[in-house]
Short mmCIF file of C-alpha atoms and ligand atoms in Angstrom, two decimals:
data_model
loop_
_atom_site.label_atom_id
_atom_site.label_comp_id
_atom_site.label_asym_id
_atom_site.label_seq_id
_atom_site.Cartn_x
_atom_site.Cartn_y
_atom_site.Cartn_z
CA MET A 1 6.65 -6.69 0.92
CA ARG A 2 3.18 -5.77 2.01
CA LYS A 3 2.40 -6.76 5.55
CA ILE A 4 -0.61 -9.02 5.49
CA VAL A 5 -2.15 -7.32 8.43
CA SER A 6 -3.34 -3.81 8.70
CA VAL A 7 -2.03 -2.34 11.85
CA LEU A 8 -4.69 -0.76 13.97
CA LEU A 9 -4.00 2.91 14.27
CA PHE A 10 -4.50 2.68 17.97
CA SER A 11 -2.96 -0.68 18.56
CA LEU A 12 -0.55 0.93 20.97
CA LEU A 13 -3.28 2.02 23.27
CA PHE A 14 -4.67 -0.94 25.07
CA LEU A 15 -7.43 -1.71 27.41
CA LEU A 16 -6.78 0.38 30.41
CA ALA A 17 -9.86 1.28 32.31
CA VAL A 18 -10.06 4.88 33.28
CA SER A 19 -12.12 6.02 36.17
CA ASN A 20 -13.23 9.52 35.70
CA VAL A 21 -13.23 10.29 39.39
CA GLY A 22 -16.64 11.78 39.46
CA HIS A 23 -16.44 13.48 36.10
CA ALA A 24 -18.83 12.08 33.60
CA ALA A 25 -17.30 11.70 30.17
CA THR A 26 -20.08 12.04 27.70
CA ALA A 27 -19.45 10.65 24.28
CA THR A 28 -20.79 12.73 21.46
CA PRO A 29 -20.62 10.17 18.70
CA GLN A 30 -21.99 12.46 16.04
CA THR A 31 -19.15 14.88 16.52
CA LYS A 32 -17.04 15.49 13.49
CA ILE A 33 -13.54 16.84 13.26
CA ILE A 34 -12.95 19.04 10.27
CA LEU A 35 -9.24 19.58 9.70
CA ASP A 36 -8.33 22.16 7.11
CA GLY A 37 -11.76 21.97 5.63
CA GLN A 38 -11.88 18.18 5.41
CA GLU A 39 -13.59 15.72 7.69
CA LEU A 40 -11.17 13.37 9.42
CA VAL A 41 -11.88 9.69 9.25
CA LEU A 42 -12.02 8.57 12.86
CA PRO A 43 -11.13 4.94 13.50
CA LEU A 44 -13.83 2.82 15.08
CA ASP A 45 -14.34 3.54 18.76
CA VAL A 46 -12.55 6.86 18.57
CA GLU A 47 -14.72 9.71 19.61
CA VAL A 48 -14.74 13.31 20.55
CA VAL A 49 -15.92 13.46 24.16
CA ASN A 50 -17.13 16.11 26.49
CA VAL A 51 -15.60 16.12 29.96
CA ASN A 52 -16.82 18.79 32.38
CA ASN A 53 -17.86 20.91 29.46
CA ASN A 54 -14.45 20.60 27.92
CA VAL A 55 -14.36 19.28 24.39
CA MET A 56 -11.71 16.56 24.33
CA ILE A 57 -10.37 15.30 21.03
CA PRO A 58 -8.40 12.16 20.15
CA ILE A 59 -4.91 13.55 19.97
CA ARG A 60 -3.29 10.84 17.90
CA VAL A 61 -5.69 11.09 14.99
CA VAL A 62 -5.31 14.83 14.81
CA ALA A 63 -1.55 14.88 15.26
CA GLU A 64 -0.91 12.13 12.75
CA ASN A 65 -3.15 13.72 10.21
CA LEU A 66 -1.11 16.85 10.63
CA LYS A 67 1.91 14.68 9.91
CA PHE A 68 3.35 15.07 13.40
CA ASN A 69 5.16 12.19 14.98
CA VAL A 70 3.22 10.66 17.88
CA LYS A 71 4.56 8.19 20.42
CA TRP A 72 2.73 6.42 23.24
CA ASP A 73 4.48 4.95 26.22
CA GLN A 74 2.17 2.45 27.80
CA LYS A 75 4.12 2.14 31.03
CA SER A 76 4.28 5.78 31.89
CA GLN A 77 0.99 6.59 30.14
CA LYS A 78 2.77 9.32 28.28
CA VAL A 79 2.02 10.77 24.87
CA SER A 80 4.85 12.53 23.04
CA ILE A 81 4.18 14.65 20.00
CA GLU A 82 6.96 15.87 17.81
CA GLN A 83 6.01 18.86 15.78
CA ASN A 84 8.86 20.11 13.65
CA ALA A 85 11.52 20.77 16.26
CA LYS A 86 9.02 21.14 19.06
CA LEU A 87 8.35 18.37 21.56
CA LEU A 88 5.10 18.17 23.48
CA SER A 89 4.41 15.61 26.15
CA LEU A 90 1.25 14.78 28.03
CA ASN A 91 0.38 12.25 30.69
CA VAL A 92 -2.93 10.53 31.10
CA GLY A 93 -4.59 11.76 34.28
CA LYS A 94 -2.19 14.65 34.80
CA LYS A 95 -2.99 18.27 34.20
CA GLU A 96 0.67 19.09 33.90
CA ALA A 97 2.13 18.83 30.43
CA ARG A 98 5.48 19.78 28.95
CA VAL A 99 6.18 21.87 25.93
CA GLN A 100 9.88 21.91 25.14
CA ASN A 101 10.60 21.08 28.77
CA VAL A 102 8.49 23.98 29.97
CA LYS A 103 5.62 23.02 32.23
CA VAL A 104 2.15 24.04 31.18
CA THR A 105 -1.09 23.33 32.98
CA LEU A 106 -4.14 22.04 31.19
CA ASN A 107 -7.66 22.87 32.31
CA THR A 108 -8.49 19.16 32.14
CA ALA A 109 -6.13 16.21 32.31
CA PRO A 110 -5.80 13.99 29.23
CA GLN A 111 -7.84 10.82 29.55
CA LEU A 112 -7.73 7.37 28.11
CA ILE A 113 -11.20 6.62 26.84
CA LYS A 114 -11.97 3.54 24.78
CA ASN A 115 -8.28 2.93 24.08
CA THR A 116 -7.51 6.39 22.88
CA VAL A 117 -6.05 9.42 24.58
CA VAL A 118 -8.21 12.51 24.43
CA VAL A 119 -6.93 15.98 25.25
CA PRO A 120 -8.69 19.30 25.72
CA LEU A 121 -9.31 21.17 22.51
CA ARG A 122 -7.69 24.23 24.04
CA PHE A 123 -4.36 22.46 24.36
CA VAL A 124 -4.43 21.79 20.64
CA SER A 125 -5.00 25.43 19.88
CA GLU A 126 -2.55 26.85 22.36
CA GLU A 127 0.31 24.40 22.11
CA MET A 128 0.03 22.95 18.63
CA GLY A 129 -0.66 26.24 16.94
CA LEU A 130 -3.98 25.31 15.38
CA SER A 131 -6.91 27.62 15.04
CA VAL A 132 -9.86 25.83 16.58
CA SER A 133 -13.58 26.30 16.54
CA TRP A 134 -16.36 24.39 18.23
CA ASN A 135 -19.85 24.38 16.85
CA ASN A 136 -21.85 23.11 19.80
CA LYS A 137 -25.11 22.94 17.91
CA GLU A 138 -23.81 20.87 15.02
CA LYS A 139 -21.12 19.17 17.14
CA ILE A 140 -18.30 20.05 14.80
CA VAL A 141 -14.71 20.62 15.85
CA GLY A 142 -13.00 22.85 13.32
CA LEU A 143 -9.20 22.80 13.14
CA THR A 144 -7.06 24.87 10.85
CA SER A 145 -3.34 24.33 10.55
CA THR A 146 -1.28 27.20 9.34
CA GLU A 147 1.85 25.11 8.88
CA LEU A 148 0.89 23.11 5.86
CA PRO A 149 -0.84 24.19 2.72
CA PRO A 150 -4.07 22.30 2.27
CA VAL A 151 -4.02 19.66 -0.41
CA ALA A 152 -4.71 21.15 -3.80
CA GLU A 153 -8.40 21.16 -4.57
CA PRO A 154 -9.11 17.99 -6.49
CA SER A 155 -11.10 18.29 -9.65
CA PRO A 156 -14.79 17.71 -8.99
CA ALA A 157 -15.55 14.04 -8.70
CA PRO A 158 -17.91 12.59 -11.27
CA THR A 159 -21.41 12.09 -9.95
CA VAL A 160 -24.16 10.03 -11.42
CA PRO A 161 -26.94 12.42 -12.38
CA GLY A 162 -29.96 12.08 -10.17
CA VAL A 163 -28.26 9.65 -7.79
CA GLY A 164 -26.68 12.17 -5.40
CA ASN A 165 -23.78 10.86 -3.34
CA ASN A 166 -22.96 8.12 -5.81
CA ILE A 167 -19.39 9.17 -6.30
CA VAL A 168 -16.88 6.92 -7.96
CA TRP A 169 -13.44 7.32 -6.43
CA ASN A 170 -10.24 6.11 -7.89
CA LYS A 171 -9.17 2.91 -6.11
CA VAL A 172 -5.84 1.72 -4.76
CA ASN A 173 -5.42 -2.04 -5.29
CA ASP A 174 -1.93 -2.60 -3.98
CA ILE A 175 1.01 -0.78 -2.45
CA SER A 176 4.59 -1.96 -2.45
CA PHE A 177 8.10 -0.61 -2.23
CA ALA A 178 10.66 -1.83 -4.70
CA ASN A 179 14.16 -0.59 -5.52
CA GLN A 180 13.69 2.76 -3.75
CA GLN A 181 10.36 3.23 -5.47
CA LEU A 182 6.93 3.40 -3.94
CA VAL A 183 4.55 1.54 -6.24
CA VAL A 184 0.85 2.27 -5.85
CA SER A 185 -1.51 0.34 -8.06
CA VAL A 186 -4.45 2.58 -8.95
CA ASP A 187 -7.45 2.13 -11.22
CA THR A 188 -6.89 5.34 -13.13
CA GLU A 189 -4.09 7.84 -13.45
CA VAL A 190 -3.77 10.11 -10.46
CA THR A 191 -1.62 13.16 -9.86
CA PRO A 192 -0.18 12.91 -6.37
CA GLN A 193 0.63 15.79 -4.11
CA ILE A 194 4.06 15.10 -2.67
CA THR A 195 5.26 16.95 0.42
CA ARG A 196 8.73 16.73 1.93
CA LEU A 197 8.83 17.16 5.71
CA THR A 198 11.43 16.94 8.42
CA ASN A 199 11.43 15.84 12.09
CA PRO A 200 11.22 13.05 11.30
CA ASP A 201 12.36 13.16 7.69
CA ARG A 202 9.52 11.95 5.56
CA ILE A 203 7.77 12.18 2.26
CA VAL A 204 4.00 12.40 2.25
CA VAL A 205 2.22 11.23 -0.87
CA ASP A 206 -1.41 12.30 -1.06
CA LEU A 207 -3.73 10.86 -3.69
CA PRO A 208 -6.78 13.04 -4.23
CA ASN A 209 -10.18 11.49 -5.04
CA THR A 210 -8.79 8.09 -4.17
CA THR A 211 -9.89 5.38 -1.75
CA PHE A 212 -8.88 1.76 -1.18
CA GLY A 213 -10.11 -1.06 -3.40
CA ASP A 214 -9.79 -4.66 -2.37
CA MET A 215 -6.89 -4.18 0.01
CA GLY A 216 -8.75 -4.85 3.22
CA SER A 217 -11.99 -3.41 4.45
CA THR A 218 -10.48 -2.19 7.72
CA LEU A 219 -8.51 0.42 5.78
CA LEU A 220 -11.82 2.02 4.90
CA GLN A 221 -12.57 2.29 8.61
CA GLY A 222 -9.47 4.28 9.36
CA THR A 223 -6.90 1.63 10.18
CA MET A 224 -3.36 2.10 9.01
CA GLY A 225 -1.44 -0.34 6.84
CA LYS A 226 2.30 -0.74 6.91
CA LEU A 227 4.91 -2.16 4.58
CA ASP A 228 7.81 -4.19 5.86
CA VAL A 229 10.76 -2.05 4.86
CA SER A 230 13.33 -3.74 7.04
CA GLY A 231 16.65 -3.87 5.26
CA ILE A 232 15.81 -1.12 2.80
CA ALA A 233 18.50 1.53 2.79
CA ASN A 234 17.46 4.94 4.12
CA VAL A 235 13.75 4.02 4.48
CA THR A 236 12.50 3.39 8.02
CA ASP A 237 8.74 3.23 7.64
CA VAL A 238 6.08 3.19 4.95
CA ARG A 239 2.48 3.49 6.13
CA TYR A 240 -0.78 4.22 4.41
CA SER A 241 -4.31 5.11 5.37
CA LEU A 242 -7.51 6.67 4.17
CA PHE A 243 -6.83 10.25 5.15
CA LYS A 244 -10.18 11.72 4.16
CA LYS A 245 -13.53 10.23 3.33
CA ASP A 246 -15.24 12.87 1.25
CA PRO A 247 -13.61 13.66 -1.03
CA ALA A 248 -11.70 10.46 -0.50
CA GLN A 249 -7.95 10.80 -0.15
CA VAL A 250 -5.32 8.15 0.42
CA ARG A 251 -2.13 9.15 2.18
CA VAL A 252 1.14 7.25 2.10
CA VAL A 253 3.94 8.35 4.42
CA ILE A 254 7.53 7.28 3.72
CA GLU A 255 9.88 7.88 6.64
CA LEU A 256 13.56 8.19 5.87
CA ASN A 257 16.84 8.49 7.67
CA ASN A 258 17.93 11.30 5.46
CA LEU A 259 15.57 13.25 3.26
CA SER A 260 18.30 15.41 1.78
CA ASP A 261 19.77 12.31 0.13
CA VAL A 262 16.81 11.78 -2.12
CA GLN A 263 15.20 13.41 -5.06
CA VAL A 264 11.54 12.56 -5.45
CA ASN A 265 10.04 11.99 -8.87
CA SER A 266 6.76 10.41 -9.79
CA GLN A 267 5.43 8.86 -12.94
CA TYR A 268 2.47 6.76 -13.98
CA VAL A 269 3.28 3.49 -15.72
CA SER A 270 0.78 0.79 -16.58
CA GLY A 271 -1.75 1.39 -13.82
CA LYS A 272 0.97 2.11 -11.27
CA LEU A 273 1.90 5.38 -9.68
CA ILE A 274 5.65 5.10 -9.16
CA VAL A 275 7.23 7.52 -6.72
CA ASP A 276 10.97 7.27 -7.18
CA LEU A 277 13.29 8.20 -4.33
CA ALA A 278 16.44 8.52 -6.38
CA LEU A 279 19.56 8.92 -4.29
CA ILE A 280 21.43 12.11 -4.93
CA ALA A 281 25.19 11.85 -5.19
CA THR A 282 27.24 14.47 -3.36
CA ILE A 283 27.59 16.51 -6.51
CA GLY A 284 23.84 16.79 -6.66
CA ILE A 285 23.19 14.51 -9.59
CA PRO A 286 20.57 11.82 -9.07
CA VAL A 287 22.09 8.39 -8.98
CA ASN A 288 20.33 5.83 -11.05
CA PRO A 289 18.98 3.43 -8.42
CA ILE A 290 20.11 0.49 -10.49
CA GLY A 291 21.54 -2.23 -8.35
CA ASN A 292 19.02 -3.33 -5.82
CA ASP A 293 20.50 -1.91 -2.66
CA SER A 294 17.56 -2.97 -0.52
CA GLY A 295 18.72 -6.56 -0.45
CA LYS A 296 15.22 -7.48 -1.57
CA HIS A 297 14.49 -9.09 -4.86
CA VAL A 298 11.82 -7.46 -6.96
CA VAL A 299 9.55 -9.91 -8.73
CA VAL A 300 6.99 -8.76 -11.27
CA ILE A 301 4.10 -11.16 -11.74
CA ASP A 302 2.12 -10.67 -14.92
CA ALA A 303 -1.38 -12.13 -15.11
CA GLY A 304 -1.86 -12.54 -18.86
CA HIS A 305 -4.57 -10.64 -20.72
CA GLY A 306 -7.42 -9.02 -18.73
CA GLY A 307 -10.17 -6.46 -19.24
CA LYS A 308 -11.10 -6.14 -22.89
CA ASP A 309 -8.66 -8.94 -23.79
CA PRO A 310 -10.08 -12.29 -22.63
CA GLY A 311 -7.14 -14.29 -23.99
CA THR A 312 -7.93 -17.71 -25.32
CA ILE A 313 -11.30 -19.37 -24.73
CA GLY A 314 -11.42 -22.78 -23.05
CA ILE A 315 -13.48 -25.78 -24.09
CA SER A 316 -16.18 -24.82 -21.55
CA ASN A 317 -16.01 -21.17 -22.61
CA THR A 318 -13.57 -20.31 -19.86
CA GLN A 319 -11.75 -17.08 -20.57
CA GLU A 320 -8.00 -17.32 -20.14
CA LYS A 321 -7.92 -14.01 -18.23
CA ASP A 322 -10.13 -15.59 -15.56
CA PHE A 323 -7.56 -18.32 -15.05
CA THR A 324 -4.44 -16.16 -15.09
CA LEU A 325 -5.56 -13.58 -12.52
CA PRO A 326 -6.52 -15.89 -9.62
CA LEU A 327 -3.35 -17.92 -10.15
CA ALA A 328 -1.20 -14.78 -10.28
CA LEU A 329 -2.81 -13.50 -7.06
CA LYS A 330 -2.01 -16.81 -5.36
CA VAL A 331 1.59 -16.46 -6.49
CA GLN A 332 1.64 -12.92 -5.12
CA ALA A 333 0.25 -14.04 -1.75
CA LEU A 334 2.93 -16.70 -1.41
CA LEU A 335 5.74 -14.37 -2.46
CA LEU A 336 4.57 -11.75 0.03
CA GLN A 337 5.37 -14.19 2.82
CA ASP A 338 9.05 -13.93 1.97
CA PRO A 339 10.61 -10.86 3.61
CA ASP A 340 13.38 -10.90 1.01
CA ILE A 341 11.03 -10.53 -1.93
CA GLU A 342 9.06 -7.53 -3.10
CA VAL A 343 6.31 -8.38 -5.55
CA VAL A 344 4.61 -6.07 -8.00
CA MET A 345 1.68 -7.20 -10.12
CA THR A 346 1.07 -5.91 -13.63
CA ARG A 347 -2.61 -6.11 -12.70
CA GLU A 348 -4.61 -7.09 -9.59
CA THR A 349 -8.00 -6.69 -11.19
CA ASP A 350 -9.77 -7.36 -14.47
CA VAL A 351 -8.05 -4.64 -16.46
CA TYR A 352 -5.92 -4.68 -19.57
CA PRO A 353 -2.47 -3.16 -19.42
CA THR A 354 -0.96 -3.30 -22.90
CA ARG A 355 2.11 -5.46 -23.42
CA PRO A 356 4.41 -2.43 -23.79
CA GLU A 357 3.00 -1.12 -20.49
CA ARG A 358 3.75 -4.39 -18.72
CA VAL A 359 7.28 -4.33 -20.12
CA LYS A 360 7.80 -0.71 -19.15
CA LEU A 361 6.61 -1.39 -15.61
CA ALA A 362 9.08 -4.22 -15.09
CA ASN A 363 11.92 -2.26 -16.66
CA THR A 364 11.14 0.90 -14.71
CA LEU A 365 11.16 -1.06 -11.46
CA ASN A 366 14.44 -2.64 -12.49
CA ALA A 367 12.87 -5.93 -11.44
CA ASP A 368 14.97 -9.02 -10.83
CA VAL A 369 12.49 -11.43 -12.34
CA PHE A 370 9.47 -11.18 -14.65
CA VAL A 371 6.99 -14.05 -14.77
CA SER A 372 4.02 -13.95 -17.15
CA ILE A 373 1.21 -16.44 -16.50
CA HIS A 374 -0.94 -17.83 -19.29
CA GLY A 375 -3.16 -20.73 -20.30
CA ASN A 376 -2.86 -22.47 -23.65
CA SER A 377 -5.41 -23.57 -26.20
CA VAL A 378 -5.72 -25.37 -29.51
CA LYS A 379 -9.38 -25.48 -30.40
CA ALA A 380 -8.91 -28.01 -33.18
CA SER A 381 -7.12 -30.47 -30.96
CA PRO A 382 -8.97 -31.02 -27.67
CA LEU A 383 -6.66 -33.87 -26.69
CA THR A 384 -3.55 -31.69 -26.62
CA THR A 385 -2.31 -31.18 -23.09
CA GLY A 386 0.73 -30.13 -21.12
CA THR A 387 2.88 -27.38 -19.70
CA GLU A 388 5.29 -25.31 -21.75
CA THR A 389 7.58 -22.51 -20.71
CA PHE A 390 8.99 -19.74 -22.89
CA TYR A 391 12.05 -17.52 -22.65
CA TYR A 392 13.73 -15.34 -25.25
CA LYS A 393 17.43 -15.55 -26.03
CA ARG A 394 18.96 -14.42 -22.74
CA ASN A 395 20.79 -17.13 -20.80
CA SER A 396 19.43 -15.76 -17.55
CA SER A 397 15.88 -16.11 -18.87
CA LYS A 398 16.64 -19.64 -20.03
CA ALA A 399 17.96 -20.52 -16.56
CA LEU A 400 14.82 -19.13 -14.94
CA ALA A 401 12.63 -20.98 -17.46
CA ASP A 402 14.39 -24.30 -16.82
CA ILE A 403 13.97 -24.02 -13.06
CA VAL A 404 10.34 -22.85 -12.96
CA HIS A 405 9.37 -25.37 -15.63
CA ARG A 406 10.94 -28.23 -13.66
CA HIS A 407 8.97 -27.24 -10.55
CA LEU A 408 5.71 -26.98 -12.51
CA ILE A 409 6.14 -30.39 -14.14
CA GLN A 410 7.02 -32.02 -10.82
CA ALA A 411 4.14 -30.41 -8.95
CA LEU A 412 1.32 -30.59 -11.51
CA GLY A 413 2.27 -33.72 -13.40
CA PHE A 414 0.95 -32.31 -16.66
CA LYS A 415 2.64 -33.49 -19.87
CA ASP A 416 6.11 -31.96 -20.27
CA ARG A 417 6.06 -29.95 -23.49
CA GLY A 418 9.43 -28.44 -22.75
CA VAL A 419 11.19 -25.11 -22.43
CA LYS A 420 11.13 -23.11 -25.64
CA ASN A 421 12.69 -20.03 -27.14
CA GLY A 422 9.89 -17.67 -28.19
CA ASN A 423 10.03 -14.19 -29.64
CA LEU A 424 7.31 -12.83 -27.40
CA GLU A 425 7.14 -9.12 -26.69
CA VAL A 426 7.07 -9.34 -22.88
CA LEU A 427 10.12 -11.61 -22.98
CA ARG A 428 12.01 -9.79 -25.71
CA ASP A 429 11.58 -6.23 -24.46
CA THR A 430 12.04 -6.77 -20.74
CA THR A 431 15.59 -6.32 -19.49
CA MET A 432 15.64 -8.91 -16.68
CA PRO A 433 15.28 -12.70 -16.58
CA ALA A 434 11.79 -13.18 -17.99
CA VAL A 435 9.60 -16.20 -18.62
CA LEU A 436 6.12 -16.87 -19.94
CA LEU A 437 4.36 -19.90 -18.51
CA GLU A 438 1.70 -21.77 -20.45
CA ILE A 439 0.47 -23.79 -17.49
CA GLY A 440 -1.82 -26.11 -19.39
CA PHE A 441 -4.46 -26.34 -22.12
CA LEU A 442 -7.84 -24.80 -21.49
CA SER A 443 -8.97 -26.49 -24.71
CA ASN A 444 -8.64 -29.89 -23.03
CA LEU A 445 -11.60 -30.64 -20.78
CA ALA A 446 -9.73 -32.43 -17.98
CA GLU A 447 -6.88 -29.96 -17.94
CA GLU A 448 -9.28 -27.01 -18.04
CA GLN A 449 -11.17 -28.35 -15.02
CA ALA A 450 -7.92 -28.93 -13.17
CA MET A 451 -6.58 -25.47 -13.99
CA LEU A 452 -9.73 -23.84 -12.66
CA SER A 453 -9.66 -25.77 -9.38
CA GLU A 454 -8.37 -24.11 -6.22
CA ASN A 455 -6.28 -27.14 -5.46
CA VAL A 456 -4.36 -27.23 -8.70
CA GLN A 457 -3.98 -23.46 -8.70
CA ASN A 458 -2.48 -23.57 -5.22
CA THR A 459 -0.10 -26.29 -6.34
CA ALA A 460 0.86 -24.35 -9.46
CA ALA A 461 1.35 -21.16 -7.46
CA GLN A 462 3.63 -22.93 -4.99
CA ALA A 463 5.63 -24.48 -7.85
CA ILE A 464 6.09 -21.09 -9.52
CA VAL A 465 7.18 -19.55 -6.22
CA ASP A 466 9.57 -22.43 -5.50
CA GLY A 467 11.07 -21.95 -8.95
CA ILE A 468 11.46 -18.20 -8.56
CA LYS A 469 13.10 -18.63 -5.16
CA GLU A 470 15.47 -21.31 -6.40
CA PHE A 471 16.49 -19.07 -9.28
CA LEU A 472 17.03 -16.05 -7.01
CA GLN A 473 19.03 -18.16 -4.60
CA GLN A 474 21.44 -19.38 -7.23
CA SER A 475 21.79 -16.02 -8.97
CA ARG A 476 22.83 -14.25 -5.78
ZN1 ZN B 501 -2.28 -16.03 -23.01
#
């Protein structure tokens, strides 16, 4: 489940006024931090400051970008940084710090400025093992880590001739975690760089030349998003952020209890980058993650048609794809509120995954339920109306169809055209309970208007969700 809110990177560090006891802290807002050759995206309000001619940098941004574990204890005003097996701790206002329980003295005490702890640049170089440089004229802090290889140079981004700067990055439209698989919805195929790290055990997935699409504008300003992974075996945290601005790079970090238990594979299926954390059995053979051990149900919602395929055309020239997507997104939003359900969309935007791609996605995810959303049409018969629901052969699909259909009829009150067996590719070739919903007829003026209204779409979405939940409940 994707948490609706993006968690502010610095949400731990709250409004504590800091008096600088006579030392003026001068903000140098133009200052940039270049880490391993790439500019760091600093969250709003986070700045490099100059205290008594000491360059102080926001420690959390730097440490987290280096994939170190950072903890903040509000009560004791203590910052702990775990770097491989090394533990560093600093206290706001105290020059004394600890490195592996050995006291060290800083030239300037860490300070809390605008909700973020800043530490002297020299500490970073001496205790965190970074090479640092300070270009006073250009106000650039240069940091080089020797621990990690820099991300492989991405291929040059396409630029529009004559329109400098107009770079089109790949966009992430959704992130979820289903059946031990990280699912990242991206506009175009991307080759991730995957790094395995310990202390804490984690897998870092970097997507070069990639930024966030419609997932929330605060992500573009450096906030961090989190998935709710409670109840998922072995996985303790999944977080994502825009790691670099130019070239853009999205980073997803998956924290685990035990990294040695998993084998990481990635593949690209139907607009989704799927990073599979297959469990390794003791004999070293990957275990097929079949059997949803997370306790969460995986629901694939398929907005019919899209992109070059408009679907059917309504009586007022409505394109079916423009009905299916908003309704599917409403279904997604409602399902996301249930902590026991993980939802993956076959599309979140106006694109066209082929039918085999939609099938492959659902099968690869080993989804529990597949629901395809459509609108009907018979041009020659504008009075034809009603809801019909399709399944193909399987009893489980029939059961799902019966339940969802009943909820739709009750909620919308459209004519009941029944539950039907239909040899449709997305129903036939999927391996889980699968249904295709023809909500109503876009060729009927009244029904078309209703289907396009927010009100009716919200009602339909709720009915679909109620049906899915009832089915999941009884198939437990
Ligand atoms: Zn259709």
